[in-house]
C-alpha atoms as a printed R data frame, in Angstrom:
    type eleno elety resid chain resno       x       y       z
1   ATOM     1    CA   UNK     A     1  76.199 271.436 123.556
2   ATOM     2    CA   UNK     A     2  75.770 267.811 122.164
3   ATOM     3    CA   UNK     A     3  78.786 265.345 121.902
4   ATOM     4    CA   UNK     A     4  80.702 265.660 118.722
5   ATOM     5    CA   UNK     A     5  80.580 262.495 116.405
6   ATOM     6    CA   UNK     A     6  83.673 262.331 114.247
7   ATOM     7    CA   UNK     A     7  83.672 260.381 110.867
8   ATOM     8    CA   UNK     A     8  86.188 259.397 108.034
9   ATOM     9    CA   UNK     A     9  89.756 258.117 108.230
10  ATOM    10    CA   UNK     A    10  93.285 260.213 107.806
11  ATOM    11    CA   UNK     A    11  95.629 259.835 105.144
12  ATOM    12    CA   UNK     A    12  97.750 263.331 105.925
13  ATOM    13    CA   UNK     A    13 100.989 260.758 106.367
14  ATOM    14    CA   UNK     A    14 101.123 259.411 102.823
15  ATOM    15    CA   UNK     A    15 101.913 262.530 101.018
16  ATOM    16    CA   UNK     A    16 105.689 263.039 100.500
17  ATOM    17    CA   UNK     A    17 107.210 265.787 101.941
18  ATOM    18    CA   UNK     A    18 108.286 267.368  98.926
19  ATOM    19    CA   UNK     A    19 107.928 266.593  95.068
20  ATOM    20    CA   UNK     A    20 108.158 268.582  91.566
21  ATOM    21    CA   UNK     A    21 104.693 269.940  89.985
22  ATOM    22    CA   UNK     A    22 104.536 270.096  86.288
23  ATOM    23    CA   UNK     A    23 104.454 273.515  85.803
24  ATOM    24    CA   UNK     A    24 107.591 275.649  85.147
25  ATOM    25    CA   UNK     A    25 108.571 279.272  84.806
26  ATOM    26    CA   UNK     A    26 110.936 281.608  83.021
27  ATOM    27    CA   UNK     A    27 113.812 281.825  85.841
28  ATOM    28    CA   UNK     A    28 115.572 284.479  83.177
29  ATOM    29    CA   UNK     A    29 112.499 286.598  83.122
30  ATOM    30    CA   UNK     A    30 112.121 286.393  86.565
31  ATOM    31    CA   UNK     A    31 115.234 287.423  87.882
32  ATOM    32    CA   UNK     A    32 115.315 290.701  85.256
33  ATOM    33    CA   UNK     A    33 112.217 291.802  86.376
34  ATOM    34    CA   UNK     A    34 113.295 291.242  90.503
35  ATOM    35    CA   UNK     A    35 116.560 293.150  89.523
36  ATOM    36    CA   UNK     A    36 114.420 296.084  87.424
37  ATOM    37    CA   UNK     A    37 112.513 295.979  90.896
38  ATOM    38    CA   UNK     A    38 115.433 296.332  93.425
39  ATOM    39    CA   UNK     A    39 116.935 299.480  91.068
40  ATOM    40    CA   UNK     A    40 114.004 301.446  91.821
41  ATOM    41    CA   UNK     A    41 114.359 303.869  95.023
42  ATOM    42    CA   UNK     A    42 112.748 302.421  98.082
43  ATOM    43    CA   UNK     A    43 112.163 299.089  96.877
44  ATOM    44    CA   UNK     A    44 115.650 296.916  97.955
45  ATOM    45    CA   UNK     A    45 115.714 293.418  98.368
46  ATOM    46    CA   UNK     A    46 118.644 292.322  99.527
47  ATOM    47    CA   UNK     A    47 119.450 288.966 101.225
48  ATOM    48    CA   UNK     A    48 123.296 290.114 101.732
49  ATOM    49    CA   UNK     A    49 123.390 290.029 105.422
50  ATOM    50    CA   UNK     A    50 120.895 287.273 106.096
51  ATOM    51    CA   UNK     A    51 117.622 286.629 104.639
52  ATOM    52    CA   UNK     A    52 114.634 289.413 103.484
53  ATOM    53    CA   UNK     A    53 111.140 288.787 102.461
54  ATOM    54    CA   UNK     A    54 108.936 290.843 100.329
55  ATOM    55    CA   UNK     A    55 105.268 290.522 101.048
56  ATOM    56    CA   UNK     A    56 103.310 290.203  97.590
57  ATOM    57    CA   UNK     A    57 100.040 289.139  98.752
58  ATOM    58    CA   UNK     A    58  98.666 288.919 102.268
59  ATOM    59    CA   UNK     A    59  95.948 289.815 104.781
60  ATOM    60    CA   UNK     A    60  94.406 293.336 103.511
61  ATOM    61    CA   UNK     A    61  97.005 293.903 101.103
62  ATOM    62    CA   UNK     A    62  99.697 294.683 104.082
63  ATOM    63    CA   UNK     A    63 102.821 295.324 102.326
64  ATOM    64    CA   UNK     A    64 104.897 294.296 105.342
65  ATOM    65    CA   UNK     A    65 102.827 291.348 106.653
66  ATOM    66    CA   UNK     A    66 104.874 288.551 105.706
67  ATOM    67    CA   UNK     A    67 103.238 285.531 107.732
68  ATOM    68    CA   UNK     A    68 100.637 283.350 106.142
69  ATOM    69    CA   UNK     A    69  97.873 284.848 107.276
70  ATOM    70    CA   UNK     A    70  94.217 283.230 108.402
71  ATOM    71    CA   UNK     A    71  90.577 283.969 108.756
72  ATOM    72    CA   UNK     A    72  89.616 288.100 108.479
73  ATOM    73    CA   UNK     A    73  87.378 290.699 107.632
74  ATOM    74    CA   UNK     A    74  88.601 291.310 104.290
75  ATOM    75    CA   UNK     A    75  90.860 288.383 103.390
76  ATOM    76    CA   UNK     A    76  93.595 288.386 100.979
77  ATOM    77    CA   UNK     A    77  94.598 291.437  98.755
78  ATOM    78    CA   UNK     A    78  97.624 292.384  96.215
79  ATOM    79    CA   UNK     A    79 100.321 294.101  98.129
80  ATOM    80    CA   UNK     A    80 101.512 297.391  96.476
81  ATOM    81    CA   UNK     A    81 105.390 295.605  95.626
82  ATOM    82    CA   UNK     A    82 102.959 293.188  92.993
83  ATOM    83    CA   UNK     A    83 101.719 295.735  90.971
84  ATOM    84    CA   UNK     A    84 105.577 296.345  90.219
85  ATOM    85    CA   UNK     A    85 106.184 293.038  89.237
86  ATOM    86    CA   UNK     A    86 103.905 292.232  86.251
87  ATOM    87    CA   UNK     A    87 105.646 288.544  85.701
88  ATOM    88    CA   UNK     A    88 105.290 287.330  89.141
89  ATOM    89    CA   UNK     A    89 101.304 288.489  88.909
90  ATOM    90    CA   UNK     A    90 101.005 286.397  85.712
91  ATOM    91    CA   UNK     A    91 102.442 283.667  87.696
92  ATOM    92    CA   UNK     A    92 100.616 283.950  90.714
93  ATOM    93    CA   UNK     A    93  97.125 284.384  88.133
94  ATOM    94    CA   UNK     A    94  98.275 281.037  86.479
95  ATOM    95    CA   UNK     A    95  98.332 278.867  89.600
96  ATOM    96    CA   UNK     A    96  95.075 276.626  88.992
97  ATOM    97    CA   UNK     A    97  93.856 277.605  92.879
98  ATOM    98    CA   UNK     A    98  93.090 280.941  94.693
99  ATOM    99    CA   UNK     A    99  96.101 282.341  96.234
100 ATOM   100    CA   UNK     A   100  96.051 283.023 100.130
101 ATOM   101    CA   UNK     A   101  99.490 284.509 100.949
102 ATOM   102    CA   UNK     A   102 102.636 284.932  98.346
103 ATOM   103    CA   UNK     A   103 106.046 286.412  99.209
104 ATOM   104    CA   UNK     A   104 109.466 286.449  97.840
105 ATOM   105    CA   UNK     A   105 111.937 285.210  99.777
106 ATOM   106    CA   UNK     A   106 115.668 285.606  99.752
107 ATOM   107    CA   UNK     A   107 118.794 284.105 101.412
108 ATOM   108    CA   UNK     A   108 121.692 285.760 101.235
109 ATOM   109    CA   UNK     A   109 125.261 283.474 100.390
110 ATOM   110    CA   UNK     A   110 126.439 281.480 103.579
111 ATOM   111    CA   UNK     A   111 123.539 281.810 105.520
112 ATOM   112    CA   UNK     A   112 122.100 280.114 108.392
113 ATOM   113    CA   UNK     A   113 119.610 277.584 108.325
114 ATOM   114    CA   UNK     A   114 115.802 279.444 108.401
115 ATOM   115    CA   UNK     A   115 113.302 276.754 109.654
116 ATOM   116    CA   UNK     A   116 110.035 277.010 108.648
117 ATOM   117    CA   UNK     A   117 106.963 275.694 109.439
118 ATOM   118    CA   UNK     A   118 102.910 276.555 109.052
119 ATOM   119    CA   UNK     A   119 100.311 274.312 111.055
120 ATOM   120    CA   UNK     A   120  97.504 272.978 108.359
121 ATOM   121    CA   UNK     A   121  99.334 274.099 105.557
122 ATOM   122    CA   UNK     A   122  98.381 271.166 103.360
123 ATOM   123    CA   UNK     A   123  95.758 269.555 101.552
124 ATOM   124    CA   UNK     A   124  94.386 267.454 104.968
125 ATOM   125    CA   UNK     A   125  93.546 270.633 105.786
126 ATOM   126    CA   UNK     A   126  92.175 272.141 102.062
127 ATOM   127    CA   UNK     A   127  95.477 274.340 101.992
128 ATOM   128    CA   UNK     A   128  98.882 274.034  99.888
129 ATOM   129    CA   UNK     A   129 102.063 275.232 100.022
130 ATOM   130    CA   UNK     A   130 104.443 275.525  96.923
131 ATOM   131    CA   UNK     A   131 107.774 277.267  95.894
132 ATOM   132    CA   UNK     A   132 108.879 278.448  92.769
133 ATOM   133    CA   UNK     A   133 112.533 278.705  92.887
134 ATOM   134    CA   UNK     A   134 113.745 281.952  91.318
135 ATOM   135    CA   UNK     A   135 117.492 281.975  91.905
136 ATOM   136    CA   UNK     A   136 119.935 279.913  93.727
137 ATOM   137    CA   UNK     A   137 122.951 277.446  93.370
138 ATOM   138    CA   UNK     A   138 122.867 273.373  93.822
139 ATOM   139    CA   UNK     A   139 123.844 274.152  97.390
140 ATOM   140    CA   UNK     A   140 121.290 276.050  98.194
141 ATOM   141    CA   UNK     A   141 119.178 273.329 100.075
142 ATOM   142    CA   UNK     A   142 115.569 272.678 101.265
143 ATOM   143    CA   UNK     A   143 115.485 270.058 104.173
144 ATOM   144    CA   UNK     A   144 113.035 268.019 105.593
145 ATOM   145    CA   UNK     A   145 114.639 265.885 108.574
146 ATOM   146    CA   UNK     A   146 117.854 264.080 106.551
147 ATOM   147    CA   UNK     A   147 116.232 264.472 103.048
148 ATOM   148    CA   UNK     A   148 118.025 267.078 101.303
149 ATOM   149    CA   UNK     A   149 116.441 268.791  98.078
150 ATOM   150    CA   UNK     A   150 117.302 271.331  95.668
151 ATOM   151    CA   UNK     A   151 115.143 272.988  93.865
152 ATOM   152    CA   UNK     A   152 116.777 274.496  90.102
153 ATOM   153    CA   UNK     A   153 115.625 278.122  89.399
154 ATOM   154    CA   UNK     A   154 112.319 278.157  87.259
155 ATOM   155    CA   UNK     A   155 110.908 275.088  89.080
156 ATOM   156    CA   UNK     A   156 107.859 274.380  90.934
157 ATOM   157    CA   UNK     A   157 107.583 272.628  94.187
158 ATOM   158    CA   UNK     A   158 105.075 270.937  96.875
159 ATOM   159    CA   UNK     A   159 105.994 271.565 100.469
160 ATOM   160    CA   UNK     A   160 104.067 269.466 102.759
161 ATOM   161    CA   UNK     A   161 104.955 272.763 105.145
162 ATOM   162    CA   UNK     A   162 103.105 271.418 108.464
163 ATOM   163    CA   UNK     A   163 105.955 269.640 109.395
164 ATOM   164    CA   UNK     A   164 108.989 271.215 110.156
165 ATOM   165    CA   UNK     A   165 111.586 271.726 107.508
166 ATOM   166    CA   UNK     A   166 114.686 274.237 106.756
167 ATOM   167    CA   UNK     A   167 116.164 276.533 104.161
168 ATOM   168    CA   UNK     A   168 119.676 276.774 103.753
169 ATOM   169    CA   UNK     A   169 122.154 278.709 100.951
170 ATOM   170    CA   UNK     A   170 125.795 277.526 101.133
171 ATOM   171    CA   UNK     A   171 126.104 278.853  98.211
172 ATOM   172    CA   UNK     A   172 128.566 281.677  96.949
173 ATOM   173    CA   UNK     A   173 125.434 283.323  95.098
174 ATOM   174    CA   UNK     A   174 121.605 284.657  96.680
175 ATOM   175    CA   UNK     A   175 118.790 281.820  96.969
176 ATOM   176    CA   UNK     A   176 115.465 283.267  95.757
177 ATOM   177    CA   UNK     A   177 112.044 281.728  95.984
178 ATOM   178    CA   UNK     A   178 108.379 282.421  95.380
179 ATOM   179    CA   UNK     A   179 106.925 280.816  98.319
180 ATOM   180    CA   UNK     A   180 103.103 280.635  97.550
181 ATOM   181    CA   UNK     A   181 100.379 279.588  99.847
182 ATOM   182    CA   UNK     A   182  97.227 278.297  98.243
183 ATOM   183    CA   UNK     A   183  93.738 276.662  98.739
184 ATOM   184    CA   UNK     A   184  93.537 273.557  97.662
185 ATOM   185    CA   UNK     A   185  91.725 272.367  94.309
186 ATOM   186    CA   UNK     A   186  90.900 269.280  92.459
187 ATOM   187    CA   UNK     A   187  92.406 271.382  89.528
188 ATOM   188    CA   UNK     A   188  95.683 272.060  91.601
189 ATOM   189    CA   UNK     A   189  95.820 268.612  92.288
190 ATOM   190    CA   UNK     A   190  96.206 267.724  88.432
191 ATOM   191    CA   UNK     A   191  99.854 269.130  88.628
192 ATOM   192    CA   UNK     A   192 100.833 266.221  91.060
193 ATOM   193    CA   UNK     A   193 102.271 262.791  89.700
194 ATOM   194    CA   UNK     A   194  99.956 260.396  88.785
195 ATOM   195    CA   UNK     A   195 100.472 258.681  91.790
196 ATOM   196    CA   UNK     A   196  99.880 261.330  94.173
197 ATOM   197    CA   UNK     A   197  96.570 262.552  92.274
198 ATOM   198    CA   UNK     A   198  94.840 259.282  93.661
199 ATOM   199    CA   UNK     A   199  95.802 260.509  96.898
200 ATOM   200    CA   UNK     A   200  94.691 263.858  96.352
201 ATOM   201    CA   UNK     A   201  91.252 262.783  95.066
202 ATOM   202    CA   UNK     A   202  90.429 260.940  98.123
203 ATOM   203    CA   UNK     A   203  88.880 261.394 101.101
204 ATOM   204    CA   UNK     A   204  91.771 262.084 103.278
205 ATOM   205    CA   UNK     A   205  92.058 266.087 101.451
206 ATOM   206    CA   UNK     A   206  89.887 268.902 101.631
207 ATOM   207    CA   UNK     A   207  89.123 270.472  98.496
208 ATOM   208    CA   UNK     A   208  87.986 274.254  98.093
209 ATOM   209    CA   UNK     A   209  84.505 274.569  97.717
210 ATOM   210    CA   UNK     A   210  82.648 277.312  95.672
211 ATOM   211    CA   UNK     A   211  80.938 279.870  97.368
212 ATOM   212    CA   UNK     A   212  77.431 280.925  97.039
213 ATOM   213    CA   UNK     A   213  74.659 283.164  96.660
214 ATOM   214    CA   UNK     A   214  72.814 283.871 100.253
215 ATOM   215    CA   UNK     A   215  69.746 284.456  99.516
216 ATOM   216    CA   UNK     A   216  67.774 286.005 102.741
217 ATOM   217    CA   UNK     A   217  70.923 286.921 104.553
218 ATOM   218    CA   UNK     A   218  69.226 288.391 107.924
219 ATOM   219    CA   UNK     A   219  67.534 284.796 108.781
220 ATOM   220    CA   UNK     A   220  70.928 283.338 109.881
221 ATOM   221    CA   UNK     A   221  71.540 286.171 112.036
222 ATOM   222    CA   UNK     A   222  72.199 284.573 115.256
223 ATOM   223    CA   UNK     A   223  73.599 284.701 118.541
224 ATOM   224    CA   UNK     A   224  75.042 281.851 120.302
225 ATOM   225    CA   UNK     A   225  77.976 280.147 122.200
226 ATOM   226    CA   UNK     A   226  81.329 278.439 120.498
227 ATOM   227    CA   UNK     A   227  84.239 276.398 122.493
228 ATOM   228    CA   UNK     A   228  87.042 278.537 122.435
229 ATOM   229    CA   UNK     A   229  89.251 276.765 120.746
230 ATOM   230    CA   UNK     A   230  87.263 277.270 117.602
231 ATOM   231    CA   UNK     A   231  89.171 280.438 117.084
232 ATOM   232    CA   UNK     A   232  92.219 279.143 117.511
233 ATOM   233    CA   UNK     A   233  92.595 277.732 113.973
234 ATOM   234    CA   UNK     A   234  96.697 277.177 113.453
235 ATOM   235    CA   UNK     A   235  96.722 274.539 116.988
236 ATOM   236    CA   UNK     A   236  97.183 270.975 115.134
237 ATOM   237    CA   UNK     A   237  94.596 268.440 116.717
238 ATOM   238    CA   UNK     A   238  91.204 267.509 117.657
239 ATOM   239    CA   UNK     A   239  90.508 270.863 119.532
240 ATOM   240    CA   UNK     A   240  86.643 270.667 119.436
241 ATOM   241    CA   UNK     A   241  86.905 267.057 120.085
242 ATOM   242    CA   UNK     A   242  89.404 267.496 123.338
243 ATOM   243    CA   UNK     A   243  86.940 270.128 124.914
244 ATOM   244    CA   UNK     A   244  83.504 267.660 124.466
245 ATOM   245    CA   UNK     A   245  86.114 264.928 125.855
246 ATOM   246    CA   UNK     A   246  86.959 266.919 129.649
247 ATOM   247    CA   UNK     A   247  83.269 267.466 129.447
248 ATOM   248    CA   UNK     A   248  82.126 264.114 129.399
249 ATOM   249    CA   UNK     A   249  84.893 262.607 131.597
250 ATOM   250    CA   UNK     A   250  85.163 265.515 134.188
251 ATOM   251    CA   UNK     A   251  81.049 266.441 134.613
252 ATOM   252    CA   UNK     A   252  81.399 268.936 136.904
253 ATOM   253    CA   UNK     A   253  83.611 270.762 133.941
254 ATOM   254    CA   UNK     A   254  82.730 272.339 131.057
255 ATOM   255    CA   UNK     A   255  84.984 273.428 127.976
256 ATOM   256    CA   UNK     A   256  85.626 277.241 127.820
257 ATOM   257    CA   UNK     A   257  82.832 279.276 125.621
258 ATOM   258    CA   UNK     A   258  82.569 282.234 124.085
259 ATOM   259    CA   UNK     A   259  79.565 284.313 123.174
260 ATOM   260    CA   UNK     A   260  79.620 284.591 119.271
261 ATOM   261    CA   UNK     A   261  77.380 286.563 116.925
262 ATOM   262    CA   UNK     A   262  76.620 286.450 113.090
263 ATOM   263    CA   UNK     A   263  75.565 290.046 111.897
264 ATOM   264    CA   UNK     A   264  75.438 291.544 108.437
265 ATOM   265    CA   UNK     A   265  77.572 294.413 107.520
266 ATOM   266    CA   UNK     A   266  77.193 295.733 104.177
267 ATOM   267    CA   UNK     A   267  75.114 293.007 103.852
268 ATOM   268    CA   UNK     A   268  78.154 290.352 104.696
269 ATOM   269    CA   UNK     A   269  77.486 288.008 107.356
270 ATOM   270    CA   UNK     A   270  80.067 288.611 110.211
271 ATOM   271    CA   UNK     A   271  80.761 286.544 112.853
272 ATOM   272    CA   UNK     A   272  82.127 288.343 116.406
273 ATOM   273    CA   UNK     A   273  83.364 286.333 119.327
274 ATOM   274    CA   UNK     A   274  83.141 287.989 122.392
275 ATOM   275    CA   UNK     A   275  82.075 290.963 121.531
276 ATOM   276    CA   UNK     A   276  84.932 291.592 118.326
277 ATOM   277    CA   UNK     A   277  84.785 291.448 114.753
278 ATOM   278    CA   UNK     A   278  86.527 287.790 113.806
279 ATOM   279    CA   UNK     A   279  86.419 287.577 110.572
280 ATOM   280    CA   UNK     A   280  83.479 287.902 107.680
281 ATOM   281    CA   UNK     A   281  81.950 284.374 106.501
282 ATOM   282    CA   UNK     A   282  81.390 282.879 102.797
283 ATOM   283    CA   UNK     A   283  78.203 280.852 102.067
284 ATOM   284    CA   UNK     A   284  78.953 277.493 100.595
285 ATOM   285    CA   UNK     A   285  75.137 276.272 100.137
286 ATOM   286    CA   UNK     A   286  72.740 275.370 103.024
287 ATOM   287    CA   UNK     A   287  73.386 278.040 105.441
288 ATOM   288    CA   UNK     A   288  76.540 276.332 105.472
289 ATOM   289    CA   UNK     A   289  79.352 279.228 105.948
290 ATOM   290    CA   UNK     A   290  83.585 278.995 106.186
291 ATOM   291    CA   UNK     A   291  85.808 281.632 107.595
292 ATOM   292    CA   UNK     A   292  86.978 284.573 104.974
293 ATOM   293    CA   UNK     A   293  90.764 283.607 104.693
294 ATOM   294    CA   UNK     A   294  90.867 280.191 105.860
295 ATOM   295    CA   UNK     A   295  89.546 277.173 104.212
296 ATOM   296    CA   UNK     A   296  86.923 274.692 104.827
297 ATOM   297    CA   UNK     A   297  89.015 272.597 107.782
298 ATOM   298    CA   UNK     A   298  86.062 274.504 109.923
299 ATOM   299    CA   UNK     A   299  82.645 275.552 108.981
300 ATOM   300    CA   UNK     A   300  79.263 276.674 110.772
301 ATOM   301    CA   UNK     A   301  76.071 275.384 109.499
302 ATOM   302    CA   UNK     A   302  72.608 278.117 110.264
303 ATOM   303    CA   UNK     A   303  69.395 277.202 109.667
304 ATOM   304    CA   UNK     A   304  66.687 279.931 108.551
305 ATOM   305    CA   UNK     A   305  65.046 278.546 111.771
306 ATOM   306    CA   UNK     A   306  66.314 279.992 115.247
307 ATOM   307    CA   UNK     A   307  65.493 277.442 117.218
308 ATOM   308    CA   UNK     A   308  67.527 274.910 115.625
309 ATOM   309    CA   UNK     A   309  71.279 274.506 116.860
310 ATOM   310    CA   UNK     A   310  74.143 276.125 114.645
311 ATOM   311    CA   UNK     A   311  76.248 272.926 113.616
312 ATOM   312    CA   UNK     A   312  80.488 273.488 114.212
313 ATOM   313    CA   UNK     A   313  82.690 271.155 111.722
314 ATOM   314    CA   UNK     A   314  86.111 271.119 111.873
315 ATOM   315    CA   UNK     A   315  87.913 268.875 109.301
316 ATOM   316    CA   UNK     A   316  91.506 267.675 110.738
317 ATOM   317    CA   UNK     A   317  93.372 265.438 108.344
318 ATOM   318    CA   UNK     A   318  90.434 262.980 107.077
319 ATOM   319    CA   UNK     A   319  88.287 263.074 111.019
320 ATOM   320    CA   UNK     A   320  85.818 265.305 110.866
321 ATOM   321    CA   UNK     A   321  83.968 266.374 114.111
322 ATOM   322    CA   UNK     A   322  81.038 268.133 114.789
323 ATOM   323    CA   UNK     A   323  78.827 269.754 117.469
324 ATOM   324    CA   UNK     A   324  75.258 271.291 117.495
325 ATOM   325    CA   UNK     A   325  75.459 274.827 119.661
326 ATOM   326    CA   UNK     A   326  71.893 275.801 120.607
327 ATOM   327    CA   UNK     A   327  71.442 279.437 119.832
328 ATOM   328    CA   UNK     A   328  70.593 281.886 122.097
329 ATOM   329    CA   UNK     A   329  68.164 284.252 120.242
330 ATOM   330    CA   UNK     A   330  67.821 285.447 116.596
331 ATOM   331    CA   UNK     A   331  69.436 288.778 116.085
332 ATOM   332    CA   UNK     A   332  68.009 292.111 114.383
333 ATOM   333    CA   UNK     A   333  70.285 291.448 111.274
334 ATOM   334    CA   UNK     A   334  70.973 294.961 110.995
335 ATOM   335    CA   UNK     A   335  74.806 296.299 110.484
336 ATOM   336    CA   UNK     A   336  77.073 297.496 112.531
């Protein structure tokens, strides 16, 4: 495994921690058609006792998976709850980036403070956060550290979400919000304030790429070994970089590997780490692939040829790092 050489400068500290998008939303509308929702059997959402949240996109369409989600087999899917809820699908279609994870969330009148927090959730990282406020009085607060923001029904926010921040209602009414994770695009990035769009144009973010075609899928078939930190994609930091570091200072030590595989099923490469499914890959040109479900903060480059090295990037905040991982042996390419 050769050292790692890491290039480009961060700028993850100059976005603000929250600010208002241009878009904005019928809060009316939205709050008929979540009340319309609640009156049917089986489908309550109430926030009267402390807080609820309503899954309405997330990993395989789980209609009780209400955490962000990350890389997977089949990525991110309408939960059953959206199909009831024809405005909030319009909204979620008219965000100008694909949408990861969405969920409604609801605090009920008094409530506690609900910190919340999601490690890479931000354009650094080619991810975004947003909420679209749906219901909730001026003192229903979002806070990050001693800034206190609120956020008027119908509106659309930025949530730089990788650093810790709260929810609170001390309100007498329910807070609602849409809170919406997204990848990151140049065309998101044109809801920003002028200001911020410089920013978000430069080198410091990570901006979706397109995938595509893979033409001659079963010549990056491969098997070969990744640091196991490579896996573990919500830790904050140089992972890759802190594993080639022991090695170099410590020679008797090497950093933890796994074996890993990239197979085709259904003719989708696959990648397996010790000996499991992980999570099915999307060509972005080159042989160049990124996790299903995550976004291009870590990539894995195959040549056609087997005896060149797969090349690991991981993109943290404007560094990126890479390493070459010789591979073992070309596989069959056949499914599993």
């Amino acid at each position: 495994m050769s050292p790692e050489a890491p290039t480009r400068g961060t700028h993850r500290t100059t976005l603000p921690n929250t600010v208002e998008l241009s878009d904005t939303y019928d809060a009316e509308r939205m709050r008929a058609e979540l009340a319309l929702f609640c009156a049917r059997p089986g489908n309550a959402f109430s926030a009267a006792s402390g807080r609820r949240v309503l899954p309405l996109r997330s990993v395989a369409g789980d209609p009780y998976r209400t955490d962000c989600g990350g890389p997977s087999l089949v990525g991110f899917q309408d939960t059953r709850w959206l199909r009831q809820l024809p405005y909030f699908r319009e909204i979620l279609d008219g965000l100008p980036a694909p949408v990861r994870a969405a969920r409604l969330w609801a605090a009920g009148p008094g409530g506690k403070d609900v910190t919340l927090r999601a490690a890479k959730m931000g354009p650094p990282w080619g991810l975004c956060r947003v909420h679209i406020a749906v219901a909730g009085g001026p003192r229903a607060r979002v806070i990050f550290f001693d800034e206190l923001h609120h956020y008027p029904p119908g509106t659309l926010w930025f949530a730089a979400a990788w650093r810790e921040y709260a929810v609170v209602n001390q309100d007498t009414s329910e807070l609602v919000h849409l809170i919406v994770d997204l990848a990151h695009t140049a065309e998101f990035g044109a809801l920003f304030p002028d200001p911020l769009q410089e920013i978000l144009a430069g080198p410091g973010t990570l901006r979706l790429r397109p995938a595509a075609p893979l033409p001659d899928p079963e010549s990056r078939c491969r098997t070969f070994q990744v640091p196991e930190s490579f896996a573990n994609w919500e830790r904050p930091g140089h992972l890759l970089h802190a594993d080639s570091h022991r090695t170099r200072t410590r020679p008797g030590r090497h950093p933890m590997l796994v074996p890993a595989e990239i197979w085709l099923r259904e003719g989708t490469p696959v990648l397996s780490l010790a000996g499991r499914p992980y999570c099915a890959l999307e060509h972005l040109g080159d042989g160049e692939f990124r996790l299903r479900g995550w976004s291009d903060e870590r990539t894995l480059r195959v040549s056609r040829r087997p005896d060149i090295p797969v090349l690991l990037t991981l993109n943290d905040g404007g560094m990126t790092y890479q390493i070459e991982l010789p591979a073992d042996a070309a596989s069959s390419g056949s499914a599993k």
